[in-house]
Amino acid sequence: MKPAPFDYAAARDLDHALALFGEAEGEAKYIAGGQTLGPMLNLRLSQPDRLIDLGRIDALRDARSEGDRVVFGAGVRHAEIEDGLLPDPSGGLMPQAAARLAYRAIRNRGTLGGSLVHADPAAEWPNILLALDATVHLRGLAGAREVRLGDFQLGYLTTDLAPDEIVASISIPVLGPTARWGYHKLCRQPGEFAQSLAVTVVFGPGRVRCVLGCAGPVPLLLKAVSALAGGVSGWRDDVRTEIAAALETDLSAAGIAVDAVDLRAHAATVARSMKDALA
Amino acid sequence: MIRREIALEVNGRSVHASVEPRQSLADYLRDGLDLTATHLGCEHGVCGACTLLLDGEPVRGCITLAVAAEGRRVDTLEAFDEDPLMNLLRQAFSEHHGLQCGFCTPGMLLMARDIILSDRVASDAELRVALSGNICRCTGYAGILRAISAAREAWQARPHAATGPA
Ligand SMILES: Cc1cc2nc3c(=O)[nH]c(=O)nc-3n(C[C@H](O)[C@H](O)[C@H](O)COP(=O)(O)OP(=O)(O)OC[C@H]3O[C@@H](n4cnc5c(N)ncnc54)[C@H](O)[C@@H]3O)c2cc1C
Ligand code: FES
Ligand code: FES
């Protein structure tokens, strides 16, 4: 199993990466950790003419606090988040999720930016960073722009990114001291992609964002469920029936039909995430 | 055919090579350097047979490009013949039925060594999770888990364990 032939160039910095993209003949593609693109190349699902490696751009590996936000370079690796080596805007949510994202050998290479650009609705970061209300900062041949993550992912494996554009960084608001969160991933084998994945972040009284992965083509910000969570004080077990009803409201508003088994799985992960956030 | 010159360090030795950009690091090590401890199973990141160390960290050799290893340090199982912890692991794997056909074993050993040295894993339950990215089709895992636990105990109980270098 070998990739189709391609040309390769390692970029020194973002400007160099864009220049390499601009001069490429045929289809050019960026590669970061290669933990998604690598399998796709091997399976020949992707057959670019040129790969532009972002892995040597130091600026993409940086993470720093900036006022009330933490800004992660797109090349920050899952393992660095797992190990708690970087500023954490999420009160422990991101390190905990990173530790169950794929396997250590993959986490040592795979990046935050690559995961957001791949845009798999079953992946951790597109869901968790949507709940945290992250913003992505892009650089392209035409200049720089920023997009709220909720507007970035357009469909299954599809984003608002133009082919030449690079995710440079991801900025995430720092949770306040009273914020709470809950996160649950359902999968048969640790490290697999989720069958269902839910995250609830309580930013403050009445301000809740609950996100569900795996149910639709994109991570779903559950409005009715979030409103329900914002309206109750503390967790009660009987709130589960209300969660299931609110979830059905949210899914039908999004035009998503799921079968009874998946519905139960999603209702369970949503309830568990909410329980941990409210308890 | 497109080729690129690369220079890297493999098992402590400097090597220069001309590789196709599409060649995986695992293929280069096996075909270019005859280092065949790195096995290839699934070739899409799932099984862990191709695990090797890149700058000291375990990675998948099947989805790491050889060109991307330019200037980096690569260690395969062949580098660990004299490694005290690897010797404990090898002994424990044979004592506890940690292998049968041996296909998964290089990946298991490199992962196990990283797990023990990194101290990320405290309980047996966490050890199972930490090994979930390495598939074995023979042993049923119980022997592998016993072997790693035994090697870890022996490693932690060795003289000067608290102060000695890893
Ligand atoms: C066996 C296995 C199990 C996995 N399990 C999980 C899991 O449970 N959960 C999970 O979330 N993920 C999982 N993954 C995927 C892993 O998290 C990847 O690391 C991640 O999805 C992609 O990151 P990358 O840096 O490797 O991106 P790459 O593979 O290098 O690139 C992916 C895509 O993003 C583009 N890209 C990358 N970086 C940028 C950038 N800065 N700007 C613009 N475009 C960019 C590339 O062109 C490509 O299209 C798994 C992978 C494997 C192989
Ligand atoms: S051969 Fe690399 S993970 Fe299976
Ligand atoms: S010993 Fe045969 S695959 Fe593990």
Short mmCIF file of C-alpha atoms and ligand atoms in Angstrom, two decimals:
data_model
loop_
_atom_site.label_atom_id
_atom_site.label_comp_id
_atom_site.label_asym_id
_atom_site.label_seq_id
_atom_site.Cartn_x
_atom_site.Cartn_y
_atom_site.Cartn_z
CA MET A 1 0.00 0.00 0.00
CA LYS A 2 1.87 3.06 -1.22
CA PRO A 3 0.85 6.63 -1.96
CA ALA A 4 0.77 7.85 -5.54
CA PRO A 5 3.93 9.86 -6.29
CA PHE A 6 4.07 13.46 -5.14
CA ASP A 7 6.57 16.24 -4.79
CA TYR A 8 7.44 17.50 -1.31
CA ALA A 9 8.66 20.74 0.18
CA ALA A 10 9.08 21.72 3.82
CA ALA A 11 8.05 25.30 4.57
CA ARG A 12 10.27 27.50 6.76
CA ASP A 13 7.50 29.86 7.80
CA LEU A 14 3.95 30.81 6.83
CA ASP A 15 4.99 33.13 4.00
CA HIS A 16 7.20 30.40 2.58
CA ALA A 17 4.33 27.89 2.82
CA LEU A 18 2.02 30.25 0.92
CA ALA A 19 4.70 30.91 -1.71
CA LEU A 20 5.21 27.16 -2.17
CA PHE A 21 1.46 26.80 -2.58
CA GLY A 22 1.29 29.66 -5.08
CA GLU A 23 4.02 28.28 -7.31
CA ALA A 24 2.82 24.65 -7.24
CA GLU A 25 1.64 23.01 -10.43
CA GLY A 26 -1.39 20.77 -10.04
CA GLU A 27 -2.98 20.06 -6.67
CA ALA A 28 -0.96 21.17 -3.65
CA LYS A 29 -1.84 20.13 -0.13
CA TYR A 30 -0.53 21.06 3.28
CA ILE A 31 0.56 18.35 5.69
CA ALA A 32 0.93 18.85 9.43
CA GLY A 33 1.14 15.73 11.62
CA GLY A 34 0.13 13.47 8.74
CA GLN A 35 -1.97 11.35 11.07
CA THR A 36 -5.04 11.75 8.90
CA LEU A 37 -3.48 12.64 5.59
CA GLY A 38 -0.90 9.80 5.91
CA PRO A 39 -3.56 7.07 5.91
CA MET A 40 -5.45 8.88 3.12
CA LEU A 41 -2.29 9.02 0.99
CA ASN A 42 -1.51 5.35 1.66
CA LEU A 43 -5.05 4.38 0.69
CA ARG A 44 -4.80 6.72 -2.32
CA LEU A 45 -7.94 8.50 -1.21
CA SER A 46 -5.85 11.63 -1.58
CA GLN A 47 -3.45 12.02 -4.54
CA PRO A 48 -1.94 15.49 -4.41
CA ASP A 49 0.85 16.55 -6.76
CA ARG A 50 2.75 18.39 -4.05
CA LEU A 51 2.82 18.22 -0.27
CA ILE A 52 3.83 21.31 1.66
CA ASP A 53 5.01 20.34 5.12
CA LEU A 54 3.99 22.76 7.88
CA GLY A 55 5.73 20.65 10.52
CA ARG A 56 8.89 22.76 10.66
CA ILE A 57 7.25 26.14 11.16
CA ASP A 58 8.17 27.17 14.70
CA ALA A 59 5.46 29.82 14.91
CA LEU A 60 2.81 27.12 14.55
CA ARG A 61 4.11 25.24 17.60
CA ASP A 62 3.66 28.09 20.04
CA ALA A 63 0.95 28.43 22.72
CA ARG A 64 0.57 31.55 24.84
CA SER A 65 -1.85 33.42 27.07
CA GLU A 66 -3.11 36.69 25.60
CA GLY A 67 -5.35 38.54 28.04
CA ASP A 68 -8.48 36.48 28.59
CA ARG A 69 -7.67 34.03 25.78
CA VAL A 70 -5.13 31.32 25.08
CA VAL A 71 -3.79 31.26 21.54
CA PHE A 72 -2.57 27.89 20.24
CA GLY A 73 -0.46 27.58 17.12
CA ALA A 74 -2.19 25.19 14.73
CA GLY A 75 0.79 22.83 14.96
CA VAL A 76 0.38 22.16 18.69
CA ARG A 77 0.21 18.41 19.16
CA HIS A 78 -2.39 16.40 21.00
CA ALA A 79 0.31 14.93 23.31
CA GLU A 80 1.49 18.39 24.38
CA ILE A 81 -2.05 19.22 25.45
CA GLU A 82 -2.38 15.82 27.19
CA ASP A 83 0.81 16.39 29.17
CA GLY A 84 -0.38 19.77 30.46
CA LEU A 85 2.75 21.49 29.15
CA LEU A 86 0.82 24.42 27.71
CA PRO A 87 -1.46 27.11 29.11
CA ASP A 88 -4.94 25.60 29.46
CA PRO A 89 -7.97 27.82 28.85
CA SER A 90 -10.38 24.97 29.57
CA GLY A 91 -9.94 24.13 33.24
CA GLY A 92 -8.70 20.62 32.48
CA LEU A 93 -11.18 19.72 29.73
CA MET A 94 -8.68 19.78 26.86
CA PRO A 95 -5.97 17.68 28.60
CA GLN A 96 -8.54 15.10 29.69
CA ALA A 97 -9.97 14.82 26.17
CA ALA A 98 -6.52 14.70 24.57
CA ALA A 99 -5.56 11.70 26.70
CA ARG A 100 -8.29 9.61 25.04
CA LEU A 101 -7.85 10.94 21.51
CA ALA A 102 -6.35 8.17 19.35
CA TYR A 103 -3.16 6.60 20.78
CA ARG A 104 0.00 8.09 22.20
CA ALA A 105 2.06 7.39 19.06
CA ILE A 106 -0.55 9.29 17.04
CA ARG A 107 -0.91 12.06 19.61
CA ASN A 108 2.84 12.65 19.38
CA ARG A 109 2.38 13.79 15.75
CA GLY A 110 -1.25 14.84 15.25
CA THR A 111 -2.10 18.53 15.59
CA LEU A 112 -4.94 20.74 16.68
CA GLY A 113 -5.04 22.50 13.30
CA GLY A 114 -5.02 19.27 11.30
CA SER A 115 -7.92 17.97 13.30
CA LEU A 116 -10.02 21.13 12.80
CA VAL A 117 -9.28 21.21 9.06
CA HIS A 118 -10.07 17.53 8.60
CA ALA A 119 -13.44 18.43 10.18
CA ASP A 120 -14.63 15.00 11.21
CA PRO A 121 -17.81 15.42 13.28
CA ALA A 122 -16.69 12.43 15.40
CA ALA A 123 -13.33 13.99 16.29
CA GLU A 124 -12.61 15.60 19.65
CA TRP A 125 -11.35 19.09 18.81
CA PRO A 126 -14.07 20.22 16.38
CA ASN A 127 -16.66 19.48 19.08
CA ILE A 128 -14.81 20.56 22.20
CA LEU A 129 -13.45 23.77 20.71
CA LEU A 130 -16.93 24.62 19.41
CA ALA A 131 -18.26 24.25 22.96
CA LEU A 132 -15.43 26.50 24.17
CA ASP A 133 -16.37 29.02 21.42
CA ALA A 134 -12.93 29.08 19.76
CA THR A 135 -11.94 31.29 16.84
CA VAL A 136 -9.57 30.18 14.06
CA HIS A 137 -7.06 32.61 12.58
CA LEU A 138 -6.29 31.98 8.91
CA ARG A 139 -3.56 33.11 6.56
CA GLY A 140 -3.93 32.90 2.80
CA LEU A 141 -2.48 34.32 -0.39
CA ALA A 142 -5.11 37.08 -0.17
CA GLY A 143 -4.33 37.99 3.45
CA ALA A 144 -5.44 37.11 6.96
CA ARG A 145 -8.90 36.59 8.40
CA GLU A 146 -10.54 35.04 11.41
CA VAL A 147 -13.60 32.83 11.67
CA ARG A 148 -15.60 31.65 14.68
CA LEU A 149 -15.40 27.88 14.79
CA GLY A 150 -19.20 27.69 14.53
CA ASP A 151 -18.93 29.23 11.07
CA PHE A 152 -15.80 27.33 10.03
CA GLN A 153 -17.10 23.80 9.67
CA LEU A 154 -19.61 23.74 6.82
CA GLY A 155 -20.31 20.05 6.35
CA TYR A 156 -18.90 16.57 6.70
CA LEU A 157 -15.11 16.89 6.25
CA THR A 158 -15.73 20.34 4.77
CA THR A 159 -14.68 23.76 6.04
CA ASP A 160 -14.73 27.35 4.96
CA LEU A 161 -10.96 27.19 4.25
CA ALA A 162 -9.82 28.12 0.72
CA PRO A 163 -7.29 25.64 -0.73
CA ASP A 164 -4.37 28.03 -0.21
CA GLU A 165 -5.39 29.06 3.29
CA ILE A 166 -3.57 27.87 6.39
CA VAL A 167 -4.94 27.71 9.91
CA ALA A 168 -2.27 29.70 11.72
CA SER A 169 -3.69 29.69 15.22
CA ILE A 170 -6.73 28.95 17.32
CA SER A 171 -7.76 31.31 20.06
CA ILE A 172 -9.86 30.07 22.96
CA PRO A 173 -11.49 32.17 25.71
CA VAL A 174 -10.26 31.25 29.18
CA LEU A 175 -13.00 29.77 31.35
CA GLY A 176 -13.78 31.79 34.46
CA PRO A 177 -13.18 30.40 37.95
CA THR A 178 -16.82 29.37 38.39
CA ALA A 179 -17.15 27.70 34.99
CA ARG A 180 -17.81 23.94 34.91
CA TRP A 181 -17.67 21.34 32.20
CA GLY A 182 -18.57 17.74 31.50
CA TYR A 183 -17.36 15.54 28.67
CA HIS A 184 -18.23 12.06 27.57
CA LYS A 185 -16.94 9.98 24.65
CA LEU A 186 -18.57 6.68 23.79
CA CYS A 187 -16.37 4.21 21.91
CA ARG A 188 -15.76 0.48 22.14
CA GLN A 189 -12.00 0.64 22.19
CA PRO A 190 -10.15 3.48 23.92
CA GLY A 191 -8.63 5.75 21.28
CA GLU A 192 -11.12 4.94 18.56
CA PHE A 193 -13.18 7.63 16.96
CA ALA A 194 -16.32 8.20 19.02
CA GLN A 195 -19.69 6.63 18.35
CA SER A 196 -21.11 9.51 20.30
CA LEU A 197 -19.37 12.41 21.98
CA ALA A 198 -20.88 15.22 24.03
CA VAL A 199 -19.45 18.17 25.88
CA THR A 200 -21.25 20.65 28.12
CA VAL A 201 -19.59 23.87 29.23
CA VAL A 202 -21.29 26.05 31.85
CA PHE A 203 -19.67 29.46 31.48
CA GLY A 204 -21.77 31.08 34.19
CA PRO A 205 -25.39 31.28 35.37
CA GLY A 206 -27.68 30.57 32.42
CA ARG A 207 -24.76 30.50 29.93
CA VAL A 208 -24.28 26.96 28.68
CA ARG A 209 -22.98 25.49 25.44
CA CYS A 210 -23.68 21.82 24.91
CA VAL A 211 -22.22 20.25 21.75
CA LEU A 212 -22.89 16.80 20.31
CA GLY A 213 -20.60 15.03 17.85
CA CYS A 214 -21.28 12.06 15.55
CA ALA A 215 -25.00 12.76 15.07
CA GLY A 216 -24.85 14.99 12.01
CA PRO A 217 -22.41 16.16 9.34
CA VAL A 218 -20.99 18.79 11.68
CA PRO A 219 -20.67 19.15 15.46
CA LEU A 220 -24.07 20.30 16.70
CA LEU A 221 -24.49 23.14 19.14
CA LEU A 222 -27.63 21.93 20.94
CA LYS A 223 -29.75 25.02 21.60
CA ALA A 224 -32.68 23.41 23.42
CA VAL A 225 -30.40 21.19 25.51
CA SER A 226 -28.15 24.14 26.37
CA ALA A 227 -31.19 26.21 27.39
CA LEU A 228 -32.43 23.34 29.53
CA ALA A 229 -29.04 23.02 31.24
CA GLY A 230 -28.93 26.78 31.78
CA GLY A 231 -32.34 26.72 33.45
CA VAL A 232 -31.80 23.99 36.04
CA SER A 233 -29.79 24.47 39.18
CA GLY A 234 -27.75 21.38 39.89
CA TRP A 235 -28.24 17.87 38.57
CA ARG A 236 -31.33 15.73 39.18
CA ASP A 237 -31.61 12.24 37.70
CA ASP A 238 -35.17 12.91 36.47
CA VAL A 239 -33.85 15.61 34.16
CA ARG A 240 -32.80 12.80 31.79
CA THR A 241 -36.28 12.60 30.22
CA GLU A 242 -36.23 16.35 29.60
CA ILE A 243 -32.76 16.02 28.05
CA ALA A 244 -33.97 13.32 25.68
CA ALA A 245 -36.91 15.49 24.61
CA ALA A 246 -34.74 18.60 24.17
CA LEU A 247 -32.24 16.55 22.16
CA GLU A 248 -34.99 15.37 19.81
CA THR A 249 -36.06 19.00 19.37
CA ASP A 250 -32.49 19.99 18.50
CA LEU A 251 -31.97 17.10 16.09
CA SER A 252 -35.20 17.75 14.21
CA ALA A 253 -34.42 21.49 14.07
CA ALA A 254 -31.14 20.50 12.39
CA GLY A 255 -33.02 18.16 10.03
CA ILE A 256 -31.21 15.12 11.37
CA ALA A 257 -32.88 11.74 11.67
CA VAL A 258 -31.14 9.14 13.83
CA ASP A 259 -32.31 5.64 14.63
CA ALA A 260 -33.48 4.62 18.09
CA VAL A 261 -30.16 3.04 19.08
CA ASP A 262 -28.11 6.10 18.14
CA LEU A 263 -30.66 8.35 19.80
CA ARG A 264 -30.22 6.48 23.08
CA ALA A 265 -26.44 6.65 22.77
CA HIS A 266 -26.51 10.38 22.07
CA ALA A 267 -29.02 11.04 24.88
CA ALA A 268 -26.73 9.13 27.25
CA THR A 269 -23.54 10.98 26.35
CA VAL A 270 -25.33 14.33 26.49
CA ALA A 271 -26.81 13.48 29.90
CA ARG A 272 -23.45 12.32 31.26
CA SER A 273 -21.68 15.44 30.08
CA MET A 274 -24.42 17.58 31.58
CA LYS A 275 -24.38 15.67 34.85
CA ASP A 276 -20.64 16.23 35.27
CA ALA A 277 -21.02 19.90 34.39
CA LEU A 278 -23.90 20.49 36.80
CA ALA A 279 -23.23 18.10 39.66
CA MET B 1 10.88 9.78 -10.46
CA ILE B 2 11.00 12.57 -7.88
CA ARG B 3 13.70 12.04 -5.26
CA ARG B 4 14.95 14.00 -2.28
CA GLU B 5 18.25 13.84 -0.42
CA ILE B 6 17.89 13.44 3.33
CA ALA B 7 20.31 13.24 6.23
CA LEU B 8 19.23 11.83 9.56
CA GLU B 9 20.46 9.83 12.52
CA VAL B 10 19.32 6.21 12.72
CA ASN B 11 20.16 4.16 15.81
CA GLY B 12 23.04 6.49 16.62
CA ARG B 13 24.51 6.47 13.12
CA SER B 14 24.39 9.32 10.58
CA VAL B 15 22.83 8.28 7.33
CA HIS B 16 22.37 10.03 4.01
CA ALA B 17 19.87 8.79 1.51
CA SER B 18 17.96 9.61 -1.59
CA VAL B 19 14.29 8.80 -1.10
CA GLU B 20 11.04 9.23 -2.94
CA PRO B 21 8.89 11.78 -1.07
CA ARG B 22 6.08 9.24 -0.93
CA GLN B 23 8.22 6.67 0.86
CA SER B 24 7.24 6.03 4.48
CA LEU B 25 9.89 6.10 7.15
CA ALA B 26 9.12 2.44 7.94
CA ASP B 27 9.66 1.40 4.31
CA TYR B 28 12.88 3.36 4.12
CA LEU B 29 14.25 1.71 7.28
CA ARG B 30 13.28 -1.77 6.09
CA ASP B 31 14.17 -1.50 2.40
CA GLY B 32 16.91 1.10 2.50
CA LEU B 33 18.73 0.17 5.70
CA ASP B 34 17.69 -3.48 6.20
CA LEU B 35 16.37 -2.62 9.66
CA THR B 36 13.50 -5.07 9.67
CA ALA B 37 12.43 -4.89 13.32
CA THR B 38 9.94 -2.23 12.28
CA HIS B 39 6.99 -4.24 11.03
CA LEU B 40 4.22 -3.10 8.75
CA GLY B 41 0.70 -4.35 9.36
CA CYS B 42 -2.17 -2.09 8.44
CA GLU B 43 -0.18 0.80 6.94
CA HIS B 44 -2.81 3.28 8.00
CA GLY B 45 -2.03 4.03 11.59
CA VAL B 46 -4.28 1.55 13.37
CA CYS B 47 -2.19 -1.47 14.47
CA GLY B 48 1.03 -0.08 15.97
CA ALA B 49 3.34 -2.75 14.46
CA CYS B 50 5.42 0.04 12.86
CA THR B 51 6.02 1.97 16.09
CA LEU B 52 9.48 3.57 16.26
CA LEU B 53 10.99 6.53 18.06
CA LEU B 54 11.32 9.89 16.35
CA ASP B 55 13.40 12.29 18.45
CA GLY B 56 12.78 9.91 21.34
CA GLU B 57 8.99 9.77 21.04
CA PRO B 58 6.98 6.80 19.76
CA VAL B 59 5.34 7.46 16.39
CA ARG B 60 3.80 5.42 13.57
CA GLY B 61 6.47 4.64 10.97
CA CYS B 62 3.85 3.84 8.31
CA ILE B 63 2.35 7.33 8.28
CA THR B 64 5.53 9.30 8.87
CA LEU B 65 7.28 10.23 5.63
CA ALA B 66 10.99 9.51 5.38
CA VAL B 67 11.53 13.04 4.02
CA ALA B 68 9.90 14.45 7.15
CA ALA B 69 12.61 12.75 9.25
CA GLU B 70 15.29 14.98 7.70
CA GLY B 71 17.66 16.12 10.45
CA ARG B 72 15.87 14.05 13.09
CA ARG B 73 16.88 11.15 15.29
CA VAL B 74 15.23 7.81 14.62
CA ASP B 75 15.50 4.78 16.89
CA THR B 76 14.17 1.36 16.00
CA LEU B 77 14.10 -1.72 18.20
CA GLU B 78 17.57 -2.61 16.87
CA ALA B 79 18.96 0.32 18.88
CA PHE B 80 17.98 -1.29 22.18
CA ASP B 81 20.13 -4.43 22.27
CA GLU B 82 22.06 -3.14 25.29
CA ASP B 83 19.27 -1.11 26.87
CA PRO B 84 18.72 -2.27 30.47
CA LEU B 85 14.98 -1.59 30.50
CA MET B 86 14.50 -3.27 27.11
CA ASN B 87 16.36 -6.30 28.41
CA LEU B 88 13.97 -6.49 31.37
CA LEU B 89 11.04 -6.21 28.98
CA ARG B 90 12.39 -8.90 26.63
CA GLN B 91 12.88 -11.27 29.53
CA ALA B 92 9.43 -10.53 30.94
CA PHE B 93 7.80 -11.04 27.51
CA SER B 94 9.31 -14.50 27.23
CA GLU B 95 8.47 -15.43 30.83
CA HIS B 96 4.86 -14.25 30.72
CA HIS B 97 3.80 -15.34 27.22
CA GLY B 98 3.98 -11.79 25.94
CA LEU B 99 4.43 -12.97 22.37
CA GLN B 100 3.55 -15.80 20.06
CA CYS B 101 4.22 -15.04 16.38
CA GLY B 102 6.13 -11.87 17.29
CA PHE B 103 4.62 -9.64 14.64
CA CYS B 104 3.34 -7.05 17.09
CA THR B 105 6.27 -7.42 19.48
CA PRO B 106 8.66 -4.65 18.31
CA GLY B 107 5.84 -2.12 18.56
CA MET B 108 4.74 -3.52 21.92
CA LEU B 109 8.26 -3.34 23.33
CA LEU B 110 8.90 0.22 22.20
CA MET B 111 5.52 1.35 23.48
CA ALA B 112 6.00 -0.49 26.78
CA ARG B 113 9.39 1.14 27.29
CA ASP B 114 7.91 4.58 26.68
CA ILE B 115 5.03 3.85 29.05
CA ILE B 116 7.38 2.78 31.84
CA LEU B 117 9.82 5.67 31.39
CA SER B 118 7.19 8.37 31.01
CA ASP B 119 5.38 7.49 34.24
CA ARG B 120 2.08 8.44 32.62
CA VAL B 121 0.46 5.18 33.58
CA ALA B 122 -0.22 4.29 37.20
CA SER B 123 -2.77 1.46 37.29
CA ASP B 124 -3.26 -1.76 35.34
CA ALA B 125 -6.47 -0.29 33.90
CA GLU B 126 -4.51 2.68 32.57
CA LEU B 127 -1.90 0.31 31.15
CA ARG B 128 -4.63 -1.38 29.09
CA VAL B 129 -5.71 2.00 27.73
CA ALA B 130 -2.11 3.02 27.01
CA LEU B 131 -1.61 -0.16 24.97
CA SER B 132 -4.89 0.10 23.07
CA GLY B 133 -3.10 1.43 19.98
CA ASN B 134 -1.05 -1.76 19.57
CA ILE B 135 -2.93 -4.72 18.18
CA CYS B 136 -1.92 -8.32 18.85
CA ARG B 137 -3.71 -11.10 17.02
CA CYS B 138 -2.14 -13.98 18.98
CA THR B 139 -1.75 -13.61 22.69
CA GLY B 140 -5.05 -12.17 23.86
CA TYR B 141 -3.06 -9.40 25.56
CA ALA B 142 -3.13 -10.87 29.09
CA GLY B 143 0.47 -12.09 28.83
CA ILE B 144 1.62 -8.78 27.38
CA LEU B 145 0.02 -6.84 30.21
CA ARG B 146 1.55 -9.18 32.80
CA ALA B 147 4.95 -8.90 31.16
CA ILE B 148 4.90 -5.10 31.16
CA SER B 149 3.72 -4.94 34.77
CA ALA B 150 6.49 -7.35 35.79
CA ALA B 151 9.14 -5.39 33.89
CA ARG B 152 7.90 -2.16 35.41
CA GLU B 153 8.14 -3.58 38.92
CA ALA B 154 11.64 -4.88 38.25
CA TRP B 155 12.63 -1.52 36.79
CA GLN B 156 11.27 0.46 39.73
CA ALA B 157 12.88 -1.96 42.21
CA ARG B 158 16.33 -1.80 40.62
CA PRO B 159 19.14 -0.36 42.76
CA HIS B 160 19.24 3.46 42.68
CA ALA B 161 15.84 3.53 40.97
CA ALA B 162 14.91 6.85 42.55
CA THR B 163 18.09 8.67 41.56
CA GLY B 164 19.57 6.72 38.66
CA PRO B 165 19.29 7.90 35.09
CA ALA B 166 16.58 6.39 32.93
C1 LIG C 1 -5.67 5.16 14.09
C2 LIG C 1 -6.10 6.58 14.26
C3 LIG C 1 -7.03 6.90 15.24
C4 LIG C 1 -7.45 8.19 15.40
N1 LIG C 1 -8.38 8.46 16.38
C5 LIG C 1 -8.81 9.73 16.56
C6 LIG C 1 -9.78 10.05 17.55
O1 LIG C 1 -10.23 9.20 18.31
N2 LIG C 1 -10.19 11.33 17.65
C7 LIG C 1 -9.70 12.31 16.85
O2 LIG C 1 -10.10 13.46 17.00
N3 LIG C 1 -8.78 12.06 15.91
C8 LIG C 1 -8.33 10.79 15.75
N4 LIG C 1 -7.39 10.54 14.77
C9 LIG C 1 -6.94 11.64 13.88
C10 LIG C 1 -5.80 12.45 14.50
O3 LIG C 1 -6.33 13.20 15.57
C11 LIG C 1 -5.15 13.41 13.53
O4 LIG C 1 -3.96 13.82 14.16
C12 LIG C 1 -5.87 14.68 13.17
O5 LIG C 1 -7.18 14.45 12.78
C13 LIG C 1 -5.18 15.38 12.00
O6 LIG C 1 -4.11 16.12 12.44
P1 LIG C 1 -2.74 16.09 11.65
O7 LIG C 1 -1.91 17.15 12.21
O8 LIG C 1 -2.21 14.73 11.69
O9 LIG C 1 -3.21 16.53 10.18
P2 LIG C 1 -2.74 16.03 8.73
O10 LIG C 1 -3.06 14.60 8.58
O11 LIG C 1 -1.37 16.47 8.47
O12 LIG C 1 -3.73 16.90 7.84
C14 LIG C 1 -5.13 16.69 7.87
C15 LIG C 1 -5.79 17.70 6.91
O13 LIG C 1 -5.66 19.02 7.42
C16 LIG C 1 -4.92 19.84 6.53
N5 LIG C 1 -4.11 20.69 7.39
C17 LIG C 1 -3.35 20.29 8.46
N6 LIG C 1 -2.88 21.34 9.13
C18 LIG C 1 -3.33 22.45 8.48
C19 LIG C 1 -3.19 23.85 8.71
N7 LIG C 1 -2.49 24.36 9.75
N8 LIG C 1 -3.79 24.71 7.84
C20 LIG C 1 -4.50 24.23 6.79
N9 LIG C 1 -4.68 22.91 6.54
C21 LIG C 1 -4.10 22.03 7.38
C22 LIG C 1 -4.20 18.90 5.60
O14 LIG C 1 -4.01 19.48 4.33
C23 LIG C 1 -5.16 17.73 5.55
O15 LIG C 1 -6.18 17.98 4.63
C24 LIG C 1 -6.93 9.23 14.58
C25 LIG C 1 -5.98 8.92 13.61
C26 LIG C 1 -5.57 7.62 13.44
C27 LIG C 1 -4.56 7.30 12.37
S1 FES C 2 1.52 -0.51 10.10
FE1 FES C 2 1.65 1.43 11.01
S2 FES C 2 0.03 1.40 12.41
FE2 FES C 2 -0.25 -0.49 11.34
S1 FES C 3 2.32 -12.15 18.97
FE1 FES C 3 1.37 -12.47 17.06
S2 FES C 3 0.44 -10.53 16.74
FE2 FES C 3 1.12 -10.35 18.76
#
